[in-house]
PDB file of C-alpha atoms and ligand atoms in Angstrom:
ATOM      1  CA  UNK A   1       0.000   0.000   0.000  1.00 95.00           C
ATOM      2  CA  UNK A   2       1.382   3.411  -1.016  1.00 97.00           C
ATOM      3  CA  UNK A   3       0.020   6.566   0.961  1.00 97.00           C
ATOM      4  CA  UNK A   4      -0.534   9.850  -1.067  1.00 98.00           C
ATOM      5  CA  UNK A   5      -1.218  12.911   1.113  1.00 97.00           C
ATOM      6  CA  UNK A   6      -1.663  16.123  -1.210  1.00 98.00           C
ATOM      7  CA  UNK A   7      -2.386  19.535   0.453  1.00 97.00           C
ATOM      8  CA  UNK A   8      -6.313  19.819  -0.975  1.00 98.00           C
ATOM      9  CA  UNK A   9      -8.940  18.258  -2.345  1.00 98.00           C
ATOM     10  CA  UNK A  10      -8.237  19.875  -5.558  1.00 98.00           C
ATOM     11  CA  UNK A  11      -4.564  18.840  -5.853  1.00 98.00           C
ATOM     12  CA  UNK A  12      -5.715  15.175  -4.677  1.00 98.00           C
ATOM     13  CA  UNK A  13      -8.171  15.246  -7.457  1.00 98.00           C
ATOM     14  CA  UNK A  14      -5.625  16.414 -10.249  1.00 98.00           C
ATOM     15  CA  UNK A  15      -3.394  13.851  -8.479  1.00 98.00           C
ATOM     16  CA  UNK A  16      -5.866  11.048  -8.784  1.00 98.00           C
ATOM     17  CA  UNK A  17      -6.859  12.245 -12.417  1.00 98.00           C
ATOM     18  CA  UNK A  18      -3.309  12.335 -13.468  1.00 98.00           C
ATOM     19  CA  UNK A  19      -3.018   8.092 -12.318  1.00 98.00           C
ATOM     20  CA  UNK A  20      -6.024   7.601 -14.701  1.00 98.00           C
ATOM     21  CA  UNK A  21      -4.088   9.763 -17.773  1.00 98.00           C
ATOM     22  CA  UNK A  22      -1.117   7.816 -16.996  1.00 98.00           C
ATOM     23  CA  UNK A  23      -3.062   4.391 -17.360  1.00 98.00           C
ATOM     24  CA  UNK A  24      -4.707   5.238 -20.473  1.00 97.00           C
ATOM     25  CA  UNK A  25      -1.582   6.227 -22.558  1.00 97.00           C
ATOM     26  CA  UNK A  26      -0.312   2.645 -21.693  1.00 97.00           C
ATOM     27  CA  UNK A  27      -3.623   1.152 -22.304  1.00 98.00           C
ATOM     28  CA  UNK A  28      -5.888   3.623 -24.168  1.00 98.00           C
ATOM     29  CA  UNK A  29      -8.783   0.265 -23.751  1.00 98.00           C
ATOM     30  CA  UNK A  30      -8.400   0.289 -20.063  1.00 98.00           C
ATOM     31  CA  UNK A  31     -11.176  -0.853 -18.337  1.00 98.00           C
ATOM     32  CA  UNK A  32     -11.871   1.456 -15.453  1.00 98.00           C
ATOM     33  CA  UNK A  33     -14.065   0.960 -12.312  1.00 98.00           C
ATOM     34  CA  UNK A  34     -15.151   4.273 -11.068  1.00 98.00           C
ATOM     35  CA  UNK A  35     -17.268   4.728  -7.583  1.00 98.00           C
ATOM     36  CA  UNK A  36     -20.218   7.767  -7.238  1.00 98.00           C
ATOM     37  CA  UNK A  37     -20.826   9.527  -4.172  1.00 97.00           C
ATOM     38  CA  UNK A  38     -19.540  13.037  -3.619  1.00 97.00           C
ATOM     39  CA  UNK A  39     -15.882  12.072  -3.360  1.00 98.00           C
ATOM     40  CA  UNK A  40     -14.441  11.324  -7.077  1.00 98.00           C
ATOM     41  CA  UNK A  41     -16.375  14.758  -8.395  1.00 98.00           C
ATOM     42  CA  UNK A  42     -12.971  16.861  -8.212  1.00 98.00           C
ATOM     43  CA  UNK A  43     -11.218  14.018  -9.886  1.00 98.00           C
ATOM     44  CA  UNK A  44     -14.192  13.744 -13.325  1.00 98.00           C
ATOM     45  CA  UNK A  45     -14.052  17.649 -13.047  1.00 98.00           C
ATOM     46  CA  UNK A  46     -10.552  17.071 -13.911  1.00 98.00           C
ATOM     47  CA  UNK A  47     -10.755  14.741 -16.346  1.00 98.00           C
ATOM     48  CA  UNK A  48     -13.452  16.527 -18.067  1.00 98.00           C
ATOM     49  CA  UNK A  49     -11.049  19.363 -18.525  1.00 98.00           C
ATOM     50  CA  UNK A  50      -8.408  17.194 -19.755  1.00 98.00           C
ATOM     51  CA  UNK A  51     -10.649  15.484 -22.111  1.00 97.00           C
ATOM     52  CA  UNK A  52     -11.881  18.493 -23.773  1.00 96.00           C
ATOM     53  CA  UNK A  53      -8.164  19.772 -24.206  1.00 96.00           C
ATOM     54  CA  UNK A  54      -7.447  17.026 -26.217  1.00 95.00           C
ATOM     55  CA  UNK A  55      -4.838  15.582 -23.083  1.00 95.00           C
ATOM     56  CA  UNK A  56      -7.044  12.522 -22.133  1.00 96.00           C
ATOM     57  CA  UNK A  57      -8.821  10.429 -24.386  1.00 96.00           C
ATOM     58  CA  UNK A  58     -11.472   7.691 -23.195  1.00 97.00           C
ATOM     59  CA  UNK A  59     -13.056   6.625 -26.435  1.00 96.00           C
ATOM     60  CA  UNK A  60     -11.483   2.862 -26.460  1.00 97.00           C
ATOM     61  CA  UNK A  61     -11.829   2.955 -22.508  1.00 98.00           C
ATOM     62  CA  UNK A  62     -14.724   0.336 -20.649  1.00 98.00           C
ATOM     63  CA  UNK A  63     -16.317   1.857 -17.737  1.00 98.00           C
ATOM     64  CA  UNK A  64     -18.266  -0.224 -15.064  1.00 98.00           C
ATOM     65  CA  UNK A  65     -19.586   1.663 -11.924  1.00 98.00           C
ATOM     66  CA  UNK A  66     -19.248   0.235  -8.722  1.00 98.00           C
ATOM     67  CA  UNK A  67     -22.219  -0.185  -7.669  1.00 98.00           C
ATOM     68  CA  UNK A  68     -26.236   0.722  -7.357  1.00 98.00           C
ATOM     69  CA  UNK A  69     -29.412   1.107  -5.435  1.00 98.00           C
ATOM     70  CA  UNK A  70     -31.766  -1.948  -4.877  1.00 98.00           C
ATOM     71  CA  UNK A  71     -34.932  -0.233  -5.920  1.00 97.00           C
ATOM     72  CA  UNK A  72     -33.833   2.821  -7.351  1.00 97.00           C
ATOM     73  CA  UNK A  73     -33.949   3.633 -11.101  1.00 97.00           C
ATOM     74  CA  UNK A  74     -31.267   4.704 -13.483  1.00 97.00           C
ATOM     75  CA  UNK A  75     -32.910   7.822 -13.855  1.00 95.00           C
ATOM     76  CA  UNK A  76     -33.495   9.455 -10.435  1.00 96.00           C
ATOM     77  CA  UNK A  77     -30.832  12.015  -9.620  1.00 96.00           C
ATOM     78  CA  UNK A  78     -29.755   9.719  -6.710  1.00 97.00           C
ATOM     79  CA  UNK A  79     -28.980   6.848  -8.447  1.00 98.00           C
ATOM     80  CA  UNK A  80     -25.145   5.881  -8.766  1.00 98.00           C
ATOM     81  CA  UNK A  81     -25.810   5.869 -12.310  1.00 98.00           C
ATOM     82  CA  UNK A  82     -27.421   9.047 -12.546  1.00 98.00           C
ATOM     83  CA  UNK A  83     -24.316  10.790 -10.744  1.00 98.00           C
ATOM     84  CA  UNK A  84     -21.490   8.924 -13.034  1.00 98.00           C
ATOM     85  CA  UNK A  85     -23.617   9.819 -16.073  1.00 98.00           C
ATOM     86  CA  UNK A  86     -24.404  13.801 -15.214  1.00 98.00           C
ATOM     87  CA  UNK A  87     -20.490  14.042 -13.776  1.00 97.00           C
ATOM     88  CA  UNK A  88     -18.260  11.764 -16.398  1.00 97.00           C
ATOM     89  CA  UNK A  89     -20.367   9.434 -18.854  1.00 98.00           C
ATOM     90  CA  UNK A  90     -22.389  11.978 -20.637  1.00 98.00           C
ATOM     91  CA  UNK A  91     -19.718  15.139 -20.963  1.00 97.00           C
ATOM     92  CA  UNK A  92     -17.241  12.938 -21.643  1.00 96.00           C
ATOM     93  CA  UNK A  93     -19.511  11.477 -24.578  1.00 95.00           C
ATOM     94  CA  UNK A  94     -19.106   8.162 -23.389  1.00 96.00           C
ATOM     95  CA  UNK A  95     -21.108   5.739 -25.437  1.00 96.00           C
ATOM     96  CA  UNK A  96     -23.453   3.978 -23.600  1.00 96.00           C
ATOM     97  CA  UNK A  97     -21.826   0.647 -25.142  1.00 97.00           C
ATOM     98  CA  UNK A  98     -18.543   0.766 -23.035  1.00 98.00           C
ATOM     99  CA  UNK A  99     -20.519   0.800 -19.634  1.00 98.00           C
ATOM    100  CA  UNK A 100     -21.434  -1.688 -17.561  1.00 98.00           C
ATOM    101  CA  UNK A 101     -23.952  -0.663 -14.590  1.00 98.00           C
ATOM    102  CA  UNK A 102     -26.505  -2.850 -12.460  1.00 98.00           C
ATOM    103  CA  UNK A 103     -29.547  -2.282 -13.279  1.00 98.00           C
ATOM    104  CA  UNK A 104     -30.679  -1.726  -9.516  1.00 98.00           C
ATOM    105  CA  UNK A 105     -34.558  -2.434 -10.697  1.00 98.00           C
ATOM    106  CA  UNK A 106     -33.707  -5.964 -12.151  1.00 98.00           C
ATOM    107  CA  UNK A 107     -36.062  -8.276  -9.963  1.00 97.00           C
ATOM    108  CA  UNK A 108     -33.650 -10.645  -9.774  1.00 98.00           C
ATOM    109  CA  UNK A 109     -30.486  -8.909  -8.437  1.00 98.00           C
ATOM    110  CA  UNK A 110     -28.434 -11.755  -8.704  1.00 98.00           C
ATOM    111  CA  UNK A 111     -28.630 -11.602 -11.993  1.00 98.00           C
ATOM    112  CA  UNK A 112     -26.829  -8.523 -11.505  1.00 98.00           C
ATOM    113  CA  UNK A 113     -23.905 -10.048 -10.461  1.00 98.00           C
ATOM    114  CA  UNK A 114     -23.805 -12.519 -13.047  1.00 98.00           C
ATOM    115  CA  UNK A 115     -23.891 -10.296 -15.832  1.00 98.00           C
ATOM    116  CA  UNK A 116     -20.662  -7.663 -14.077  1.00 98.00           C
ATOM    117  CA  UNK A 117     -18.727 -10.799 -13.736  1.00 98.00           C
ATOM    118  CA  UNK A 118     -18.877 -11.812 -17.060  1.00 98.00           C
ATOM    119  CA  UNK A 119     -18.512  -8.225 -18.098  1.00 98.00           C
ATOM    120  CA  UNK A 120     -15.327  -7.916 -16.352  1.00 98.00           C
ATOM    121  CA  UNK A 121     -13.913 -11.579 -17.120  1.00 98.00           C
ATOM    122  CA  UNK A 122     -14.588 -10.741 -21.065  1.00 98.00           C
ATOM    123  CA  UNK A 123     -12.968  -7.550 -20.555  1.00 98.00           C
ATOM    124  CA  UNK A 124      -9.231  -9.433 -18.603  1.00 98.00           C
ATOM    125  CA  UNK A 125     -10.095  -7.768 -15.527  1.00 98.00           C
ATOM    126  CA  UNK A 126     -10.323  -4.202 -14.049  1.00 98.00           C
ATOM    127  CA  UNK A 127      -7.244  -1.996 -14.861  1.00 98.00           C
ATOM    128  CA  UNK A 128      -8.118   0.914 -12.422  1.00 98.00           C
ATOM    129  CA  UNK A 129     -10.304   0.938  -9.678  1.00 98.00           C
ATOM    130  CA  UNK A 130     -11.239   4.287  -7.908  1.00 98.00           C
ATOM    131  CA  UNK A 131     -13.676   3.821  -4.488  1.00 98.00           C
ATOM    132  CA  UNK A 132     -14.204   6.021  -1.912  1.00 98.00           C
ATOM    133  CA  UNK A 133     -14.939   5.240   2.291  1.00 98.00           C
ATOM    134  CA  UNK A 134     -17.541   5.823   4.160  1.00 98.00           C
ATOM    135  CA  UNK A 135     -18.091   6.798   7.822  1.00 96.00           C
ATOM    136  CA  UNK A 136     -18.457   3.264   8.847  1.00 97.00           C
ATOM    137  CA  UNK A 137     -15.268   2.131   6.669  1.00 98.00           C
ATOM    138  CA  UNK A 138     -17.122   0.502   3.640  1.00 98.00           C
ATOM    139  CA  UNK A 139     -15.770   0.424  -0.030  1.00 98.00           C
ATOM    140  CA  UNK A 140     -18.834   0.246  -2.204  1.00 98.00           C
ATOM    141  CA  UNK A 141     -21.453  -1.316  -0.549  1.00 98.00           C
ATOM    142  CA  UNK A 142     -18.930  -3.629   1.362  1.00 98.00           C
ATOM    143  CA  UNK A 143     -20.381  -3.209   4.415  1.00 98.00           C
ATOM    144  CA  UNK A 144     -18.736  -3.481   7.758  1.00 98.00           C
ATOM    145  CA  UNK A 145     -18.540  -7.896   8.144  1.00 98.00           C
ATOM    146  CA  UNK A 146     -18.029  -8.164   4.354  1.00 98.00           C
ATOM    147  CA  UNK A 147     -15.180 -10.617   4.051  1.00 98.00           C
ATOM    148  CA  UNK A 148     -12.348  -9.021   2.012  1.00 98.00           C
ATOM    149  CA  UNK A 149     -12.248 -12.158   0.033  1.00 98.00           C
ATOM    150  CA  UNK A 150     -16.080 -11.399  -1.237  1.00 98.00           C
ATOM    151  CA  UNK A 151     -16.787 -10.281  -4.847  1.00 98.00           C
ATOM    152  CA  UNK A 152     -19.688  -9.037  -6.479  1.00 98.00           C
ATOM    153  CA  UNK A 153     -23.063  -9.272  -4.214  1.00 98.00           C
ATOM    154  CA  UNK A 154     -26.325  -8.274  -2.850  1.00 98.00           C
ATOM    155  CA  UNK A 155     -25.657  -6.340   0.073  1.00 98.00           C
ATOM    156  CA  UNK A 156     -27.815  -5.698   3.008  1.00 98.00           C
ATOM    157  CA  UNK A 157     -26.952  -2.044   4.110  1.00 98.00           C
ATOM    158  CA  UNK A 158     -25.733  -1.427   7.698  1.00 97.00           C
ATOM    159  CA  UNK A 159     -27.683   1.456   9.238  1.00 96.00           C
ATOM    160  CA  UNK A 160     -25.162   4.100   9.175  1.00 94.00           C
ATOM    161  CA  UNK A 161     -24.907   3.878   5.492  1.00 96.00           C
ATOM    162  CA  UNK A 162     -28.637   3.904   4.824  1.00 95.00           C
ATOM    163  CA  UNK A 163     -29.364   7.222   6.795  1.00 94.00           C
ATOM    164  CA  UNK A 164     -26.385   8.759   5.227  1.00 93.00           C
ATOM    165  CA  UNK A 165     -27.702   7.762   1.686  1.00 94.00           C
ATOM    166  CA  UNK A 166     -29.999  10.214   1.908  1.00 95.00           C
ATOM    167  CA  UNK A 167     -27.811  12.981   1.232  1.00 95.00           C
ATOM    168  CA  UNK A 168     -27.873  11.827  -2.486  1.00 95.00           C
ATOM    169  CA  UNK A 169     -31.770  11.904  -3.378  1.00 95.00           C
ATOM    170  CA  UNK A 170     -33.729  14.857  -3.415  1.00 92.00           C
ATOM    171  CA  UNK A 171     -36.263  14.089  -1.546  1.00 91.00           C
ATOM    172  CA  UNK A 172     -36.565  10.915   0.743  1.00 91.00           C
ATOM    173  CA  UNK A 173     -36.215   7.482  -0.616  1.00 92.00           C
ATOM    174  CA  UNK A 174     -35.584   4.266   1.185  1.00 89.00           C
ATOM    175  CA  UNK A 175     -33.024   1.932   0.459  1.00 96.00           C
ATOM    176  CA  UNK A 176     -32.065  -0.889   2.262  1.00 97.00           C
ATOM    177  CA  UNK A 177     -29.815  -2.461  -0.382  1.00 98.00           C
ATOM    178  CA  UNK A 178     -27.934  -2.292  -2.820  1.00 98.00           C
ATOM    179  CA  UNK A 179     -25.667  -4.036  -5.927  1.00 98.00           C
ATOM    180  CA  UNK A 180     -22.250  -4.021  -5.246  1.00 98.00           C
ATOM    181  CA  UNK A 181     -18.277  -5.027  -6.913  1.00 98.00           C
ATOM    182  CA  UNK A 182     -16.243  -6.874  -3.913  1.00 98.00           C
ATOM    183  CA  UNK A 183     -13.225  -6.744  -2.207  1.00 98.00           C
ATOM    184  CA  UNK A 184     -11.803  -9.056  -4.228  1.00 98.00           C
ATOM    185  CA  UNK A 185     -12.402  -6.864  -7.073  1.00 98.00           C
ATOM    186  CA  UNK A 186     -10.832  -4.101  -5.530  1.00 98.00           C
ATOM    187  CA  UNK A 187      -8.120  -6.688  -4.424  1.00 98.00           C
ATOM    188  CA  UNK A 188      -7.561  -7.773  -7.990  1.00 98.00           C
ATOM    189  CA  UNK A 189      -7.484  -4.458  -9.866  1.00 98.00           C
ATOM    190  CA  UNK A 190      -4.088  -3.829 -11.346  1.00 98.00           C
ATOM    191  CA  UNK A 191      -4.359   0.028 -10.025  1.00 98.00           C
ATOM    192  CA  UNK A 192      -6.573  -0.092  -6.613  1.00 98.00           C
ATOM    193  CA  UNK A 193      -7.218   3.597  -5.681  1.00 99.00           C
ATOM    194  CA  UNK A 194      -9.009   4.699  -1.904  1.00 98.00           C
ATOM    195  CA  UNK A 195      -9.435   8.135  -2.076  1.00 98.00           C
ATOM    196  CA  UNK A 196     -10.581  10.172   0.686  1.00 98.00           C
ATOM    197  CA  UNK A 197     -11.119  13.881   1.650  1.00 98.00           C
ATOM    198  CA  UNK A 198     -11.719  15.877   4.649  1.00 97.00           C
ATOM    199  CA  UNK A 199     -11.930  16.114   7.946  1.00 96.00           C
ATOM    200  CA  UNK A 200     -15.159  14.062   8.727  1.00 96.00           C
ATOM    201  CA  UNK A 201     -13.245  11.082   7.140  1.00 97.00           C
ATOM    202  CA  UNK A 202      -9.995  11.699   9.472  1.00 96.00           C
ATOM    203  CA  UNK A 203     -11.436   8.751  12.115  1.00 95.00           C
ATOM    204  CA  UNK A 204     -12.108   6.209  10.002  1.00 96.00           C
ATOM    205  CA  UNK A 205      -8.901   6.836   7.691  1.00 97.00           C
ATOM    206  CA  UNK A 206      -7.253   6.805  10.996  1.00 95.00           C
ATOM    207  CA  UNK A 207      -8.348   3.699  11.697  1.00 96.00           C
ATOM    208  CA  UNK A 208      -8.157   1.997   8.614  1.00 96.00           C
ATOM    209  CA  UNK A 209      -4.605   2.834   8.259  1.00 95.00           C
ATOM    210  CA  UNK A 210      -3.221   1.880  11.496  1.00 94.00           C
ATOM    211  CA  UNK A 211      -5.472  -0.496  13.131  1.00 94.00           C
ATOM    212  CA  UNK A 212      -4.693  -4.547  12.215  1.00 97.00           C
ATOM    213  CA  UNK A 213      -6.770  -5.105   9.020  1.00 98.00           C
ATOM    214  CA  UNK A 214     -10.372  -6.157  10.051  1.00 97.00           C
ATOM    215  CA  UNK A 215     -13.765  -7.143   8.527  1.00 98.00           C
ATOM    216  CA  UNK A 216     -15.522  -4.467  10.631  1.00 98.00           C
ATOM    217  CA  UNK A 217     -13.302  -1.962   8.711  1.00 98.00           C
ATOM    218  CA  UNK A 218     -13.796  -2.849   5.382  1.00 98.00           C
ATOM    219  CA  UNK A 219     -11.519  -0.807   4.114  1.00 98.00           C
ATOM    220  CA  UNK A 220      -8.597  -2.253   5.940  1.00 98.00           C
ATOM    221  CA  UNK A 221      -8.227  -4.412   3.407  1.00 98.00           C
ATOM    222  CA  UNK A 222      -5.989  -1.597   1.764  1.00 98.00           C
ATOM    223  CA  UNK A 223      -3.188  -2.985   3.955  1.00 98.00           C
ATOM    224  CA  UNK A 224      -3.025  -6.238   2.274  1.00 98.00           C
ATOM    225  CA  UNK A 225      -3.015  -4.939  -0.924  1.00 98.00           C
ATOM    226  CA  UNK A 226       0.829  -3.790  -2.258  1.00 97.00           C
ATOM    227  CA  UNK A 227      -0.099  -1.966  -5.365  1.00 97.00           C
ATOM    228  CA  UNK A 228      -3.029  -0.420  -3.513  1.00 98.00           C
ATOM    229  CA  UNK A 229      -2.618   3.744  -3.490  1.00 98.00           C
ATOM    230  CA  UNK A 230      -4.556   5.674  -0.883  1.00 98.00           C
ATOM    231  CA  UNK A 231      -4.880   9.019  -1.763  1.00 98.00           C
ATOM    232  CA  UNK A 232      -6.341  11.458   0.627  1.00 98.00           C
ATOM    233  CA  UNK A 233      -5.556  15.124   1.317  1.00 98.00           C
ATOM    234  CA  UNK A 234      -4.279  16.888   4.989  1.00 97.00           C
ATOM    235  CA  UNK A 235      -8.092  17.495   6.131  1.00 96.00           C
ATOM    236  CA  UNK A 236      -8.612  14.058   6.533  1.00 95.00           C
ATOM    237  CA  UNK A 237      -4.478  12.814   7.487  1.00 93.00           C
ATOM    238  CA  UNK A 238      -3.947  14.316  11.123  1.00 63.00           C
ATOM    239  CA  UNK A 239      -4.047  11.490  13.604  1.00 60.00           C
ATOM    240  CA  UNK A 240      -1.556   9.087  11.036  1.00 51.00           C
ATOM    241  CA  UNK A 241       1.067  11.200  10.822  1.00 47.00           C
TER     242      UNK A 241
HETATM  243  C1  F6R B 301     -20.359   5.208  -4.044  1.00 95.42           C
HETATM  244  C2  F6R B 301     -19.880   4.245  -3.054  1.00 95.42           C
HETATM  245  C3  F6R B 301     -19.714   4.605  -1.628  1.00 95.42           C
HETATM  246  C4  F6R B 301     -18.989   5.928  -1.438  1.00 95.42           C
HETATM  247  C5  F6R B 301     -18.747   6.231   0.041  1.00 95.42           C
HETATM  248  C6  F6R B 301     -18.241   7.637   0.220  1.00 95.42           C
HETATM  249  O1  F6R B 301     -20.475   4.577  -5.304  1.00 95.42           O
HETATM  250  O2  F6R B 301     -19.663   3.138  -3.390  1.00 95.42           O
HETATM  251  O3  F6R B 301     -19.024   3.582  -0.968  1.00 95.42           O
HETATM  252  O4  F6R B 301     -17.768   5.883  -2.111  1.00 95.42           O
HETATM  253  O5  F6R B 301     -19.913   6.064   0.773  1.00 95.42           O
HETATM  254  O6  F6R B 301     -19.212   8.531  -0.208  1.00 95.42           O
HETATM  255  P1  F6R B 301     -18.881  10.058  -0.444  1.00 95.42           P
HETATM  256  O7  F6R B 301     -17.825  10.099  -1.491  1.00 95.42           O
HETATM  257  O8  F6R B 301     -20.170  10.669  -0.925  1.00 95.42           O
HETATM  258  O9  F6R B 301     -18.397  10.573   0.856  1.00 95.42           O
END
């Protein structure tokens, strides 16, 4: 595990943006996981800049989001989906072709998982992977328990996560589970990138960082992952200097 600490979120975002420009001049068909959530919008701001100076180019590039809302459609604002495709997919002119996404209204979820696994086994695997942690230490939907050996799943929702959902829906909508990639995945990405930013996510990075690698911290995995990089800038890096 490598730790990145840049002075703000902006220079962590140009840092993070510049790991995704360096990956797709090696491989300009990367295939690139990319997580929603208010965390990775400095880093498609970026890239949305740099695409539309000619210095980044995702045309040949596969795209599958991280994961979705049981119950929620594609098309309301809260939806992963809906935040990838208003922030990245769409400016970035993206063709719908090169992205993978659950369908979070599929009856049979499971099906779901199928379908990403194939996706990303037809594909040689996930080139760069970019999640971001929430209060209670999950990576996705890996919620506190999840084995780090688990991939794609159905995942029940720990409390903390579904009261803090709400902060992505306009007006109140209940969701008690959701579609998710795995540890494993995350484990298994040739570029695995945790970012984090600011000062409410000082404990947890705190803990994840220093504590011995634990289930109920999801996102300890990162310290059994060598090529892992966790970014994060000084707002949330205090108590592991
Ligand atoms: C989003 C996701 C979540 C978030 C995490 C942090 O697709 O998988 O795990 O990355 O909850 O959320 P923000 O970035 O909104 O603080």
């Amino acid at each position: 595990m490598k730790l990145q600490i840049y002075d703000d979120y902006r220079s962590l975002s140009e840092g993070v943006a510049a790991v995704f420009v360096d990956q797709i001049q090696q491989k300009p068909d990367s295939v690139i996981c990319v997580a929603s959530g208010h965390t990775p919008r400095g880093v498609f701001e970026q890239l949305r800049g740099l695409a539309s100076s000619g210095k980044a180019d995702f045309s040949k590039c596969q795209f599958i989001g991280l994961d979705e809302w049981i119950g929620v459609p594609a098309d309301n604002p809260g939806s992963c989906r809906a935040m990838l495709d208003n922030d990245f997919f769409l400016p970035l002119d993206i063709p719908t072709s090169n992205i993978f996404f659950f369908d979070g209204m599929d009856e049979n979820p499971d099906r779901q998982v199928k379908l990403a696994n194939s996706w990303i086994a037809d594909r040689g695997g996930i080139d760069v992977m970019l999640v971001g942690i929430g209060l209670n230490g999950h990576i996705g939907m890996n919620e506190p328990g999840t084995s780090f050996g688990r991939g794609t799943h159905v995942a029940t929702l720990s409390a903390s996560t579904v009261t803090t959902a709400q902060k992505y829906f306009n007006t109140h909508t209940e969701v008690t589970k959701g579609i998710t990639l795995g540890l494993a995945d995350f484990r298994k990405a040739k570029v695995p990138i945790l970012m984090a930013s600011g000062a409410a996510k000082r404990d947890i990075i705190s803990i994840v960082l220093t504590q011995e690698p634990d289930t109920t911290w999801p996102a300890s995995v990162v310290q059994q992952i060598p090529d892992a990089r966790v970014m994060i800038d000084k707002a949330c890096a205090p108590n592991i200097k």
